[in-house]
mmCIF file of C-alpha atoms in Angstrom:
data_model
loop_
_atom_site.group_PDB
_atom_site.id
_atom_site.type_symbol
_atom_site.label_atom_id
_atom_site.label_comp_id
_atom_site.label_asym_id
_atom_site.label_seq_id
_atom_site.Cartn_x
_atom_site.Cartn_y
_atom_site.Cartn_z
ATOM 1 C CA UNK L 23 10.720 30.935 -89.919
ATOM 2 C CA UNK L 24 10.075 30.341 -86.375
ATOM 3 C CA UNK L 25 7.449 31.155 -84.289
ATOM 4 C CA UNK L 26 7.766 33.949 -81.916
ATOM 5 C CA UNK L 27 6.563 31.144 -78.865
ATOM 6 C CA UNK L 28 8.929 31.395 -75.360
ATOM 7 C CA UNK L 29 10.760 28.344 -75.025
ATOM 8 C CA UNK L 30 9.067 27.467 -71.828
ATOM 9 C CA UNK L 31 5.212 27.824 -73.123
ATOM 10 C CA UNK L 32 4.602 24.524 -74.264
ATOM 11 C CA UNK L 33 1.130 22.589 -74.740
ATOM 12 C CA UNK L 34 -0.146 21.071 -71.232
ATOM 13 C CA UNK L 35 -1.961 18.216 -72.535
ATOM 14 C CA UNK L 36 -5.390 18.963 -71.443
ATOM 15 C CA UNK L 37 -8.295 19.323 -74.121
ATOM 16 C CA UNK L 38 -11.448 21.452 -73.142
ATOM 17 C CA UNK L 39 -14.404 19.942 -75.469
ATOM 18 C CA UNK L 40 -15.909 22.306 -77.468
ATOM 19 C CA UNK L 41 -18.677 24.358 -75.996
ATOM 20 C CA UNK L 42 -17.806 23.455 -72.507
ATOM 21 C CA UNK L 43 -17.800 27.095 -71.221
ATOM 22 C CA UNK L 44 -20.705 27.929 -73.517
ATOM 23 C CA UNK L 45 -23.518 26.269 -71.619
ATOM 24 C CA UNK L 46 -21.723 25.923 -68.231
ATOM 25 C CA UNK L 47 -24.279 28.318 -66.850
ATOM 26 C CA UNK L 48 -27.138 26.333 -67.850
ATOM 27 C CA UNK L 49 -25.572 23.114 -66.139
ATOM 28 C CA UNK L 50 -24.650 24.347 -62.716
ATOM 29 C CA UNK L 51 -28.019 25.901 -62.703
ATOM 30 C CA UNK L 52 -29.816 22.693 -63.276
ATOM 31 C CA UNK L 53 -26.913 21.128 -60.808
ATOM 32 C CA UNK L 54 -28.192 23.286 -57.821
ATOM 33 C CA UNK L 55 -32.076 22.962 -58.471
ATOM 34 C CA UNK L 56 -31.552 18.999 -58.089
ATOM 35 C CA UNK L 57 -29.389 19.658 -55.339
ATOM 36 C CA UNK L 58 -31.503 21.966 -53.420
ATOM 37 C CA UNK L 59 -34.785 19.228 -53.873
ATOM 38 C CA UNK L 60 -32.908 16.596 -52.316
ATOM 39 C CA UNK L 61 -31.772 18.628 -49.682
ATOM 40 C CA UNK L 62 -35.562 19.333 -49.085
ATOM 41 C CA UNK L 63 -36.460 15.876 -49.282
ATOM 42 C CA UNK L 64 -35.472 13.488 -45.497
ATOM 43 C CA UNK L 65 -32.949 11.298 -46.876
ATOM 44 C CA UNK L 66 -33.956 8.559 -43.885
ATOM 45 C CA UNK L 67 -37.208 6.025 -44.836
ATOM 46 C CA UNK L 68 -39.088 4.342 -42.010
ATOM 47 C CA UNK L 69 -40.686 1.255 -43.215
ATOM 48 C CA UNK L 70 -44.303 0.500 -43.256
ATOM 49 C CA UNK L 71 -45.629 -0.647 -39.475
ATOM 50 C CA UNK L 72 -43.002 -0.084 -38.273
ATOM 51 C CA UNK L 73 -43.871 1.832 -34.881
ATOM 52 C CA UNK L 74 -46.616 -0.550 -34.908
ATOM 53 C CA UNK L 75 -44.118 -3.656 -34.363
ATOM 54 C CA UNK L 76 -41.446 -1.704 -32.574
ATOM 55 C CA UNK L 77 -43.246 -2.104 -28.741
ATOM 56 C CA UNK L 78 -43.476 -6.033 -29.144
ATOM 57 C CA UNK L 79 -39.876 -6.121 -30.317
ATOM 58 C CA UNK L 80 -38.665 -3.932 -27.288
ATOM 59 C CA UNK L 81 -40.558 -6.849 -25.082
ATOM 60 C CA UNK L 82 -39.083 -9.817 -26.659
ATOM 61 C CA UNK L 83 -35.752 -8.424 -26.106
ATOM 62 C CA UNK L 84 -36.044 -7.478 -22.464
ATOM 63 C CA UNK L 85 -37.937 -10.952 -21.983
ATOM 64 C CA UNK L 86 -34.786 -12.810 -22.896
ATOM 65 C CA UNK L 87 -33.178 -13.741 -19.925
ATOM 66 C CA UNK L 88 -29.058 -12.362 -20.332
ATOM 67 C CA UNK L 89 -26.336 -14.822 -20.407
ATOM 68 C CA UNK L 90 -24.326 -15.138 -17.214
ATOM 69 C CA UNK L 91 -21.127 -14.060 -17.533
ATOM 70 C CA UNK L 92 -17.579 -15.613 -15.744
ATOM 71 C CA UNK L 93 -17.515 -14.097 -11.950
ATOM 72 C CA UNK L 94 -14.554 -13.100 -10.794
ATOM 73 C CA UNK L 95 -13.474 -12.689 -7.313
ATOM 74 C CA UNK L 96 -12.277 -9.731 -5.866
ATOM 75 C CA UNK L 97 -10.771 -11.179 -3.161
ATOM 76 C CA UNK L 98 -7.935 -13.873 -4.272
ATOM 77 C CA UNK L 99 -7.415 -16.805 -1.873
ATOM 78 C CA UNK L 100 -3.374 -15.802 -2.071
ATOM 79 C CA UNK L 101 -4.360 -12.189 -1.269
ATOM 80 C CA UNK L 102 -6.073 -12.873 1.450
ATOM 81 C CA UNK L 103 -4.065 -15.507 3.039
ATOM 82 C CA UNK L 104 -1.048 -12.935 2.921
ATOM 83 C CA UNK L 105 -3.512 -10.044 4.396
ATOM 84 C CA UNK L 106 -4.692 -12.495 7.365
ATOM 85 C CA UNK L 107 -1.182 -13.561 7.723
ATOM 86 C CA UNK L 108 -0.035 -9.972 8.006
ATOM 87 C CA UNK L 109 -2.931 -8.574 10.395
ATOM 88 C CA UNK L 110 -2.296 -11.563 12.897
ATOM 89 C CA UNK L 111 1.398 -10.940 13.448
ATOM 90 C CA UNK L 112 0.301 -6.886 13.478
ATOM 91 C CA UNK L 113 -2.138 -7.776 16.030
ATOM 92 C CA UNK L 114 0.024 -10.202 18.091
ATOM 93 C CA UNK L 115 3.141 -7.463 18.158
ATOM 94 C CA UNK L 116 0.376 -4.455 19.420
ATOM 95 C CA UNK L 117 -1.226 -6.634 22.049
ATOM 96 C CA UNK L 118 2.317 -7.498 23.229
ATOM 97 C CA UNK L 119 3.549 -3.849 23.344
ATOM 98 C CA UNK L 120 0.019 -2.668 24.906
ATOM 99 C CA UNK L 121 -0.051 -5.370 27.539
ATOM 100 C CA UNK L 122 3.726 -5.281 28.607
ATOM 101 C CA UNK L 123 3.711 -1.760 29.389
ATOM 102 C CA UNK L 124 4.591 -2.200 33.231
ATOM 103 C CA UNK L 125 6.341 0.780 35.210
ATOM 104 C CA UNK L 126 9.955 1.127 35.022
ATOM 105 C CA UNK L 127 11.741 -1.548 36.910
ATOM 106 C CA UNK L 128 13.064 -0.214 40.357
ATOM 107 C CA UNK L 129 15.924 -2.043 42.768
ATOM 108 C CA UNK L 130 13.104 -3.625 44.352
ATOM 109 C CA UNK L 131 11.739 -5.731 41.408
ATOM 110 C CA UNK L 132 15.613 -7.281 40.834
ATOM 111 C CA UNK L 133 16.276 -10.965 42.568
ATOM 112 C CA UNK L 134 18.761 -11.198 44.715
ATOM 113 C CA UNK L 135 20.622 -14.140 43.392
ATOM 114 C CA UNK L 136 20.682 -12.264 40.091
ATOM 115 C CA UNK L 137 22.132 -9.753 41.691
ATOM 116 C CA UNK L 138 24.992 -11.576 43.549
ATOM 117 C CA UNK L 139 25.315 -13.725 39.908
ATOM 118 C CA UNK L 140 26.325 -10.557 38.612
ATOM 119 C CA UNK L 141 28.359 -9.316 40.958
ATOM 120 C CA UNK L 142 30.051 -12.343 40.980
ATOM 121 C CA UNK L 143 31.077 -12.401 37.216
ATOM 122 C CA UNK L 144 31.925 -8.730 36.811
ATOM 123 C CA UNK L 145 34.478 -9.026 39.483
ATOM 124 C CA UNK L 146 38.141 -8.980 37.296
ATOM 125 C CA UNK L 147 39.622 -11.232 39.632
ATOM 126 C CA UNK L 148 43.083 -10.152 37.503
ATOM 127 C CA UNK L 149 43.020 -6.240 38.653
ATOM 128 C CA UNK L 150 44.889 -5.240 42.066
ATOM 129 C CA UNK L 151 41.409 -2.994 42.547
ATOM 130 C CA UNK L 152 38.698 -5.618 42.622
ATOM 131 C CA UNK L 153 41.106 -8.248 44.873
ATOM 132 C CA UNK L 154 39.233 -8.583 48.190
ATOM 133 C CA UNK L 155 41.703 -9.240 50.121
ATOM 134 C CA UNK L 156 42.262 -5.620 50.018
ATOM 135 C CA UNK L 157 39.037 -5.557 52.030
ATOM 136 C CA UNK L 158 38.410 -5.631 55.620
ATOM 137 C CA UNK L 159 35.170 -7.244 56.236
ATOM 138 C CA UNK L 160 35.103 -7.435 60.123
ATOM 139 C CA UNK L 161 32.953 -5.878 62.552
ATOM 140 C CA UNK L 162 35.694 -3.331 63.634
ATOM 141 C CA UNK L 163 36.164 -1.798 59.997
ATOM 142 C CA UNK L 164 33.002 0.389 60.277
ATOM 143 C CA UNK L 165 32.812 1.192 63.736
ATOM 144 C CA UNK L 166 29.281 3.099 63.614
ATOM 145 C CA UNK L 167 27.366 0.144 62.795
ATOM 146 C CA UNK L 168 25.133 -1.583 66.210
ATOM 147 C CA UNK L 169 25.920 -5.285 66.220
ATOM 148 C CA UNK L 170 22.351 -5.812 67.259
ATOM 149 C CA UNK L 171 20.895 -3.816 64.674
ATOM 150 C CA UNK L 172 22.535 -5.743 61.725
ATOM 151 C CA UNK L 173 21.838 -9.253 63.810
ATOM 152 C CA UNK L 174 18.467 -7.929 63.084
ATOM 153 C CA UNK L 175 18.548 -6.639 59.891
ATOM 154 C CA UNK L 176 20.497 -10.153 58.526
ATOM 155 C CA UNK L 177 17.279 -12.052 60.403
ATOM 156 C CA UNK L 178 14.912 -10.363 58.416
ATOM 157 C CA UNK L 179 16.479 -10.225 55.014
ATOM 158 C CA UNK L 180 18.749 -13.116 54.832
ATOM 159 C CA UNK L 181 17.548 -16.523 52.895
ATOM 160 C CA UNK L 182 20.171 -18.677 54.014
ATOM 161 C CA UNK L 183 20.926 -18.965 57.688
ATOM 162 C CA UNK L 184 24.186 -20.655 57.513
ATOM 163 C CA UNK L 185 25.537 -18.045 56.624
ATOM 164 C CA UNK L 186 25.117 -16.376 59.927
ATOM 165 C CA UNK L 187 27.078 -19.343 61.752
ATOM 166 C CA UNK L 188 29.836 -17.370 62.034
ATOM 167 C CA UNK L 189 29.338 -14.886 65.047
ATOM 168 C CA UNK L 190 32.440 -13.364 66.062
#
C-alpha cells in the first residue's frame, strides 16, 4: 500500500543534527555573554610610548621642507597678447569718437571750391531744366540789386579777381 503523503511534500534535503534544538538555549546564551565582554572591552590598542614619541614625530614632519610643485601661470602669453591687442584698438576707437565730437557742420565750415566742384558735377548737362542757357545772368535780370553794392560784395568775397574783368 501507499502512503497517505501529498504528492507535492517531498524531503528538502536539509538534515538538523541531533540535539540541535535541545541545547540551543545554552549556546546563544554563552554567544551573548562573549559578545557583550567584547563590546565592553575598546577594540583600538595604543602602543607603548607612544604619546611620548608622537611630539618629536609631529616636528620632523613639519621640519621637512615640501617639494615645490610645477607653477602655472594664470595669465597665458596668447591670452594676453589677444587682451592687449583688443584693449588698444578699444581704446584707439573711444579716443577717436571722444575727441572728434565737434559741433554740427554749418554752411560756413564748407570750402568754396568744394562747393562749386559739386555744383559743377551734379549739373545733368542732358535735361532741358539744368541747361543755362535758359538763364539770364546780366545785370538787368534782377533789377533790385545796387551795382555798387555787389562791386563790393564780389571785392570782399571773391578769390580770383579775373573774374571781375568783365564790367559791363
Amino acid at each position: 500500500m501507499k502512503e497517505n503523503r501529498l504528492p507535492y511534500h517531498k524531503q528538502s534535503g536539509f538534515k538538523v543534527p541531533e540535539d540541535y534544538f535541545g541545547n540551543f538555549e545554552e549556546r546563544m546564551m554563552v554567544e551573548m555573554f562573549f559578545e557583550e565582554n567584547k563590546l565592553r572591552q575598546t577594540p583600538f590598542k595604543v602602543p607603548e610610548n607612544y604619546f611620548e614619541q608622537l611630539e618629536g614625530r609631529v616636528f620632523e614632519k613639519l621640519e621637512v621642507t615640501p617639494k615645490k610643485g610645477k607653477v602655472i601661470s594664470l595669465f597665458n602669453r596668447r591670452t594676453l597678447s589677444y587682451v592687449a591687442g583688443i584693449a588698444a584698438v578699444l581704446s584707439v576707437l573711444l579716443t577717436s569718437v571722444v575727441f572728434n565730437q565737434s559741433q554740427d557742420p554749418g554752411f560756413e565750415d564748407l570750402d568754396i571750391t568744394a562747393v562749386e566742384n559739386y555744383l559743377l558735377e551734379s549739373i545733368d548737362h542732358d535735361d532741358p531744366k539744368n541747361n543755362p542757357e535758359n538763364y539770364d545772368f546780366t545785370a538787368s535780370a534782377n533789377p533790385n540789386i545796387d551795382k555798387e553794392a555787389l562791386l563790393e560784395y564780389l571785392n570782399e568775397n571773391i578769390e580770383e579777381p579775373a573774374l571781375l574783368l568783365n564790367e559791363d
